[in-house]
């Protein structure tokens, strides 16, 4: 039974279909595992034991009746705690929403419920998605299952740690500038951020609305395709949701990269990525060439402006998105002598340091005196970046980079120093351009995972799945062993 | 030499659109209702809920725009206007900042027989906020305030004029005229008392002949046409006094106090918000097909000005009467439909303006809620014209129709109010009156012609007003020869 923990969703589904195991057994196994390891990993803010067992029983019941079930039916999953679950508290790892129980659920939650997947817990994150290490959670820091001294990455560090630590088979989180891919890279799992608008944002508590995108954390590419099949598609409740027919992502799982043209923004990586990670990365490039892909250097004209543009947009949008937490209608309320002091006290005590910093920055860049110099300029540069990337993708099928400038570092370390600037400098480009991006594990350095990142044109998911699947099938670098307390 | 001052006024009008549902969610858009029952995660601003634009809102805004001669923009977008207030669930109002849906329109008004074009700078879409009920007189002086979010997310259009109005009267006439256009096009309920039509004004004075605008003052809280005119008249006088004493007008926002009949400072320029407008990333831009706009233009009803013109030109009404009858679409329709059954426009106009509007006003009732139909009024007027009832009886019957909604013939029959013209039937009454009033009879015979009127009145009294006065007159004259 214990060997179940290391398996992927589709491997488990095969056992469920053959009735070798039941969903109830599987979920119990996971709940036991959570009890065993989560006091050390601290991936979960809320464990939904009761609901999980009930959902598992229902999935088993349907299977008994011979109902045809989805590939995710009965499989344990975790959700980043910024995704609303009706009747289950959704905290965004903030004091502000510590006891907030939404009366509605996110569209992706609805879709997973339709697929009969089983929610086992809600995962820790940097408060409201603002951060890169999950140390900005108002509750506690999450630890990297590969090395408990290390950060799991962030913002969705809890979700990545849950998948890497055997607390869930897969997880959903959000990616604003790398919030899924960066923890995926640090924790050695697959992180996928689809094209902006391809997965509904309804019911997902926003960080920066024009950058946020829901994505998945899985143990292999097949699970990634199955999760995308379940959650993507047009949602009339989200105006930014793209319309049109949805693809079957499993069709993209082809073991063949022959003739693919892969661009490497060498100049951008130089000085940003630490040498050890660069060395691992170069092996991946070599491997892809051996498998028949053509890799070539590309230059990005606006590269110096990428991080600044990203930071301005995040701060501006977050400052406005977080304004609704004022203590009037729901969430934390600290009474004051009048309404203004109620606002001030509630927000002073309810929000953490990083959220406050972003609010101050965002308020500044949107102020009428600064708007043109910062926010408007950032919008213009963003348009130029999009335009340039569109041109790059006329020539190349995808871009390849390391996911992060460094591997995971110790909790409490000076991350800006270690990551030579910004930890999300390689990932935020995809969010600015709204394009799909994949982070794939690529071995480890002293026990800490390295991540490869692939970017493609908007709606160019197929190439990413193709490259990811080919590397998965032809190397032993992409599927790392389950970590945490020794798996019995 | 004394300086002559010129007044410059611009208006900002908010009108709630009467769409079925709210602007960004499917909650019902209805006035009133139990507190916080027309709400959902979207209009309550719960985190993660997202706005989706209601297409009917766009259609209504375009309808208002074409009726007000605006250029409808093929591309417009929504922006967030950021500020904290407990009635605003998301702490930002979704509005349109630099790219509104309509631009460069105008509305023609007529004041003292002179026509004037008032330019409209823009019309933009936005969402309304909730309503607060304070335990004290204001939010800061209250022990507690209650919040009702039924109104949050109700669609609004804001109409901004150019500073083309030059008197309080012009401002009031403009607002009345605008109200009529919005009512005719059926985009809004335009009820100032319910807040579905709200008006703020910007006003400044400058020496006659000067082309430079003076310092403008914003006036808020004018909740009726009368309040608008009074507030502006007050403000013109106040500013003129300040200027003539050599003082300076400081830019500020003032609130009209209806009870005290004066304006008072609400906030100074320094206290003004920086709203930090930016494009709302949750909403796509509004892109309009010109064909769709043309379809809407083609579907517009006859507008107040054209209708008024028609009543004067084709039906021969006075400009004043035509103006009164076309002030609201409902009234104009009532008039037209009555005339369609009984083609005597002047008679119908008089009846509606004197009797009908009189009763409506006396009972503080709106036309839409009255029970009388145009066909019923026409029937009443026809019966009267045929001499079946007298004018006096007609008014009585009308009052009964107004109270009960019954058909006039039914009332006349039930109450036995048919006019008695039969000489045989009236002769006995006439004889009785002659016998009972020897003095008057004598006076009449003695040459006092006035005495006849008294005798006719006595017969009318005996017959409870049902006697045909003409016939009574004739009978009396014959009998007293």
mmCIF file of C-alpha atoms in Angstrom, chain A residues 84 97 100 103-104 196 201-206 209-210 236-240 316-317 320-321 323-326 328-330 339 343 347 363 366-368 371 375 379, chain B residues 41-42 44-53 79-80 82 84-92 139-140 142 147 149 274-284:
data_model
loop_
_atom_site.group_PDB
_atom_site.id
_atom_site.type_symbol
_atom_site.label_atom_id
_atom_site.label_comp_id
_atom_site.label_asym_id
_atom_site.label_seq_id
_atom_site.Cartn_x
_atom_site.Cartn_y
_atom_site.Cartn_z
ATOM 1 C CA UNK A 84 -12.116 29.635 -3.292
ATOM 2 C CA UNK A 97 -8.962 36.087 5.612
ATOM 3 C CA UNK A 100 -13.089 33.573 5.601
ATOM 4 C CA UNK A 103 -20.142 30.960 -0.064
ATOM 5 C CA UNK A 104 -19.088 30.197 -3.646
ATOM 6 C CA UNK A 196 -3.523 33.634 -20.108
ATOM 7 C CA UNK A 201 -9.885 32.911 -12.878
ATOM 8 C CA UNK A 202 -13.405 33.057 -11.420
ATOM 9 C CA UNK A 203 -13.194 32.440 -7.681
ATOM 10 C CA UNK A 204 -9.424 32.735 -7.615
ATOM 11 C CA UNK A 205 -8.432 35.547 -5.250
ATOM 12 C CA UNK A 206 -6.350 37.844 -7.420
ATOM 13 C CA UNK A 209 -5.352 40.209 -12.481
ATOM 14 C CA UNK A 210 -3.710 40.764 -15.868
ATOM 15 C CA UNK A 236 -18.705 32.930 -19.158
ATOM 16 C CA UNK A 237 -18.061 34.162 -15.612
ATOM 17 C CA UNK A 238 -14.558 35.336 -16.530
ATOM 18 C CA UNK A 239 -14.411 38.110 -19.154
ATOM 19 C CA UNK A 240 -10.723 37.436 -19.771
ATOM 20 C CA UNK A 316 -0.368 48.599 -9.289
ATOM 21 C CA UNK A 317 -2.903 45.825 -9.759
ATOM 22 C CA UNK A 320 -6.197 47.922 -6.134
ATOM 23 C CA UNK A 321 -7.111 44.237 -5.728
ATOM 24 C CA UNK A 323 -8.204 47.434 -1.313
ATOM 25 C CA UNK A 324 -11.465 45.537 -0.764
ATOM 26 C CA UNK A 325 -10.104 44.050 2.453
ATOM 27 C CA UNK A 326 -11.298 46.965 4.577
ATOM 28 C CA UNK A 328 -16.488 46.300 6.499
ATOM 29 C CA UNK A 329 -18.103 43.225 5.003
ATOM 30 C CA UNK A 330 -16.051 40.083 5.716
ATOM 31 C CA UNK A 339 -14.760 54.399 9.814
ATOM 32 C CA UNK A 343 -10.000 50.889 7.757
ATOM 33 C CA UNK A 347 -5.458 46.909 7.202
ATOM 34 C CA UNK A 363 -0.460 53.458 -4.960
ATOM 35 C CA UNK A 366 -0.876 54.845 -10.068
ATOM 36 C CA UNK A 367 -0.985 58.315 -8.479
ATOM 37 C CA UNK A 368 -1.885 60.970 -11.021
ATOM 38 C CA UNK A 371 1.061 57.468 -13.669
ATOM 39 C CA UNK A 375 2.255 52.555 -14.954
ATOM 40 C CA UNK A 379 1.921 49.120 -20.195
ATOM 41 C CA UNK B 41 -20.442 37.488 -4.737
ATOM 42 C CA UNK B 42 -19.807 39.809 -7.707
ATOM 43 C CA UNK B 44 -20.671 42.299 -2.958
ATOM 44 C CA UNK B 45 -17.055 42.416 -4.143
ATOM 45 C CA UNK B 46 -16.177 39.073 -2.560
ATOM 46 C CA UNK B 47 -12.599 38.141 -3.399
ATOM 47 C CA UNK B 48 -12.170 36.153 -6.591
ATOM 48 C CA UNK B 49 -15.581 37.054 -8.009
ATOM 49 C CA UNK B 50 -15.281 38.690 -11.447
ATOM 50 C CA UNK B 51 -17.381 41.231 -13.353
ATOM 51 C CA UNK B 52 -18.995 40.310 -16.673
ATOM 52 C CA UNK B 53 -20.496 43.188 -18.665
ATOM 53 C CA UNK B 79 -11.203 51.807 -15.603
ATOM 54 C CA UNK B 80 -11.017 51.450 -11.856
ATOM 55 C CA UNK B 82 -9.943 53.726 -6.435
ATOM 56 C CA UNK B 84 -12.268 53.717 0.267
ATOM 57 C CA UNK B 85 -15.853 54.081 1.410
ATOM 58 C CA UNK B 86 -18.051 51.472 3.098
ATOM 59 C CA UNK B 87 -20.713 51.638 0.383
ATOM 60 C CA UNK B 88 -18.171 50.598 -2.258
ATOM 61 C CA UNK B 89 -17.649 46.817 -1.956
ATOM 62 C CA UNK B 90 -14.386 46.495 -3.907
ATOM 63 C CA UNK B 91 -12.949 49.876 -2.808
ATOM 64 C CA UNK B 92 -12.917 50.827 -6.476
ATOM 65 C CA UNK B 139 -20.778 58.664 8.942
ATOM 66 C CA UNK B 140 -18.239 60.225 11.290
ATOM 67 C CA UNK B 142 -22.654 57.980 13.951
ATOM 68 C CA UNK B 147 -25.064 49.143 4.675
ATOM 69 C CA UNK B 149 -25.751 46.698 -1.229
ATOM 70 C CA UNK B 274 -6.461 61.047 -6.204
ATOM 71 C CA UNK B 275 -8.545 58.250 -7.666
ATOM 72 C CA UNK B 276 -5.599 56.446 -9.279
ATOM 73 C CA UNK B 277 -7.573 55.478 -12.373
ATOM 74 C CA UNK B 278 -6.206 52.574 -14.389
ATOM 75 C CA UNK B 279 -7.692 50.177 -16.951
ATOM 76 C CA UNK B 280 -9.640 47.383 -15.217
ATOM 77 C CA UNK B 281 -7.731 44.192 -16.054
ATOM 78 C CA UNK B 282 -10.819 42.076 -15.345
ATOM 79 C CA UNK B 283 -12.814 43.499 -18.265
ATOM 80 C CA UNK B 284 -12.270 43.513 -21.991
#
